[in-house]
GROMACS .gro file of C-alpha atoms in nm:
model
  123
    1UNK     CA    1  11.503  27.716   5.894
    2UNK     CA    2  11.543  27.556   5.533
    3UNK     CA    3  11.614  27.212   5.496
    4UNK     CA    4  11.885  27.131   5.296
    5UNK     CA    5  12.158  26.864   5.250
    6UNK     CA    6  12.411  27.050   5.444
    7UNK     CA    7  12.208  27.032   5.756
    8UNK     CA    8  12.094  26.703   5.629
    9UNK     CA    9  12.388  26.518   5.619
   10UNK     CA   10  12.475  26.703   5.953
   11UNK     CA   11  12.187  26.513   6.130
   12UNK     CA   12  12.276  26.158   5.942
   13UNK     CA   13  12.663  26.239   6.020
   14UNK     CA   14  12.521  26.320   6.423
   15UNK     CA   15  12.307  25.972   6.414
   16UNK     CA   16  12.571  25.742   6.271
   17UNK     CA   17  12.826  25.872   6.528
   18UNK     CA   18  12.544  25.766   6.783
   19UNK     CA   19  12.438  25.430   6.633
   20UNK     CA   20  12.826  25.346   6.673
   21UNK     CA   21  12.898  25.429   7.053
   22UNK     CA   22  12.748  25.249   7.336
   23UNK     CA   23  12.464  25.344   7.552
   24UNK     CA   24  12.554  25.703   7.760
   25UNK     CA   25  12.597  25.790   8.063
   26UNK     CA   26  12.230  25.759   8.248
   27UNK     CA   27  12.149  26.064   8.410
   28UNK     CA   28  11.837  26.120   8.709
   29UNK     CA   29  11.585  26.305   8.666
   30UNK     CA   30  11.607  26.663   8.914
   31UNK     CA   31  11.392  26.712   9.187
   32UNK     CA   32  11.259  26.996   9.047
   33UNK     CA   33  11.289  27.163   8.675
   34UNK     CA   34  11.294  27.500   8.582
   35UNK     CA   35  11.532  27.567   8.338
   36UNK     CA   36  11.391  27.747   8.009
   37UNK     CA   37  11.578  27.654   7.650
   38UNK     CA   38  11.420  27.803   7.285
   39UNK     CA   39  11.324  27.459   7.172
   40UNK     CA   40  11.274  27.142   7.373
   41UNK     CA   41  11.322  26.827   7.152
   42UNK     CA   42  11.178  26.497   7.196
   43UNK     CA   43  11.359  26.197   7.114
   44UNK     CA   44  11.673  26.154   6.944
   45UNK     CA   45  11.670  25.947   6.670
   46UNK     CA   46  11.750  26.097   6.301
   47UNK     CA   47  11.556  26.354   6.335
   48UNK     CA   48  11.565  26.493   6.692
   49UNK     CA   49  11.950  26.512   6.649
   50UNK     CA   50  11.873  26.659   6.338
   51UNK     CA   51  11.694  26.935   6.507
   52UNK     CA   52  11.950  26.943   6.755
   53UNK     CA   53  12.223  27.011   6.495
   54UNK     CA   54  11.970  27.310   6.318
   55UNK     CA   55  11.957  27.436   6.640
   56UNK     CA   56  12.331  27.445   6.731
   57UNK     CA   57  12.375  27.643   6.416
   58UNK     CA   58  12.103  27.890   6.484
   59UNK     CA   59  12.243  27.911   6.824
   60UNK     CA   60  11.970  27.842   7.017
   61UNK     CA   61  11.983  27.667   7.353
   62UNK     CA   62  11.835  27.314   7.324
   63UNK     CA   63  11.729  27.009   7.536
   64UNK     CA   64  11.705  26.684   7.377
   65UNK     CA   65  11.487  26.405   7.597
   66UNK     CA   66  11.513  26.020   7.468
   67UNK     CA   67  11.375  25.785   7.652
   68UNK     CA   68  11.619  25.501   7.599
   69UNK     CA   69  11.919  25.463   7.753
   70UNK     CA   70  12.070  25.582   7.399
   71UNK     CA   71  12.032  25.753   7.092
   72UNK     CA   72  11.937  25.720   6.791
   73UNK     CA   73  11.558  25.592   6.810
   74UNK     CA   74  11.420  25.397   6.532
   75UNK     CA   75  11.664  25.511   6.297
   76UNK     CA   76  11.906  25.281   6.514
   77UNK     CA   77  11.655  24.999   6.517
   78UNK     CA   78  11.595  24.984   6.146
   79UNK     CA   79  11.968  24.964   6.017
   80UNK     CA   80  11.910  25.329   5.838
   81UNK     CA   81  11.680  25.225   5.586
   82UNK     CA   82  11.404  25.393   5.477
   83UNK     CA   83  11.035  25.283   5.401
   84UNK     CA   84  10.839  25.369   5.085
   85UNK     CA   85  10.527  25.229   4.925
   86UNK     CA   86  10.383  25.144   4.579
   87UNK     CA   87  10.709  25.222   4.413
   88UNK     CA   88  10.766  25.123   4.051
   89UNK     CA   89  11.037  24.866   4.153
   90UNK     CA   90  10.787  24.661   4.374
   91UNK     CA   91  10.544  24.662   4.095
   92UNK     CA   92  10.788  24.516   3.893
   93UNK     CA   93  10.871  24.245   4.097
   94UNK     CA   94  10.514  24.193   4.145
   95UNK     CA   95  10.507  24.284   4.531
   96UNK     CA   96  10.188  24.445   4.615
   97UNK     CA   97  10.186  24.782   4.830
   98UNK     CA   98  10.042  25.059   4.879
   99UNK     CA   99  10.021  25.369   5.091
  100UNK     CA  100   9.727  25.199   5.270
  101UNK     CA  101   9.894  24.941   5.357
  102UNK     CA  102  10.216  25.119   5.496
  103UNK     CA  103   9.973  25.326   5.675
  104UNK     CA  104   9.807  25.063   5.833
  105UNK     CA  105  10.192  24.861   5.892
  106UNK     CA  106  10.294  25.197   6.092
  107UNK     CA  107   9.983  25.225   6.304
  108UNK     CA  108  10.049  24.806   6.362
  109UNK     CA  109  10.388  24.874   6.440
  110UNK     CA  110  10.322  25.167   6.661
  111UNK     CA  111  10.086  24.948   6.853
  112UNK     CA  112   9.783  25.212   6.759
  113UNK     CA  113  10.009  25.450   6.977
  114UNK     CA  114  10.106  25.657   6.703
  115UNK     CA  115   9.945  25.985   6.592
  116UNK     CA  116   9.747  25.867   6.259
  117UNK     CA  117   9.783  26.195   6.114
  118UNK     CA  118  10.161  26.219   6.186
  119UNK     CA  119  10.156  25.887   6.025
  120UNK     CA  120   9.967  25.986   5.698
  121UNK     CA  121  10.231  26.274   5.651
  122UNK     CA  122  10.469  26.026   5.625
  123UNK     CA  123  10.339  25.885   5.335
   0.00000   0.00000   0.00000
């Protein structure tokens, strides 16, 4: 699937509509599972409803698990802004950054918990 800013702004469109509304309805987990779906997504913040919305159009069947009692994961939590290092701009104003250090401000936020080289691809 290509990425583009169609299915881009489909996703943002998808977690702003979440950020707004409340938390959902809480559902239990079955006694026992064994329902099959083409992709099984983990987490719905920007991206997980992202991938929910790519797979909606490639009509595939989908199951989305988040683990909080609503969506939109850290893309929620961070007021939709985005992170970036060592840009030209902080130079400027004399802030010193670098990808090291958002590296090792991710794995500090994560608690060590996160994958280091999911982290690094982030950078």
């Amino acid at each position: 699937m290509e990425v583009s800013r169609r299915n881009l702004f489909k996703g943002m469109t998808v977690s702003a509509l979440m950020m707004s509304a409340p938390a959902f309805a809480q559902l239990e987990a079955p006694q026992k599972w064994d329902a099959e779906y083409d992709i099984v997504i983990v987490g719905g913040g920007a991206a997980g409803l992202s991938a929910a919305t790519v797979a909606a159009d490639e009509k595939l069947s989908a199951v989305l698990f988040e683990k909080q009692s609503f969506l939109g994961g850290s893309s929620v939590l961070n007021g939709g802004m985005f992170t970036v290092a060592g840009t030209k701009e902080q130079e400027k104003q004399g802030i010193k950054d670098s990808q090291d250090l958002f590296f090792k401000d991710m794995m500090r936020a994560g608690k060590n918990k996160n994958n280091p080289n999911v982290v690094k691809e982030a950078l």
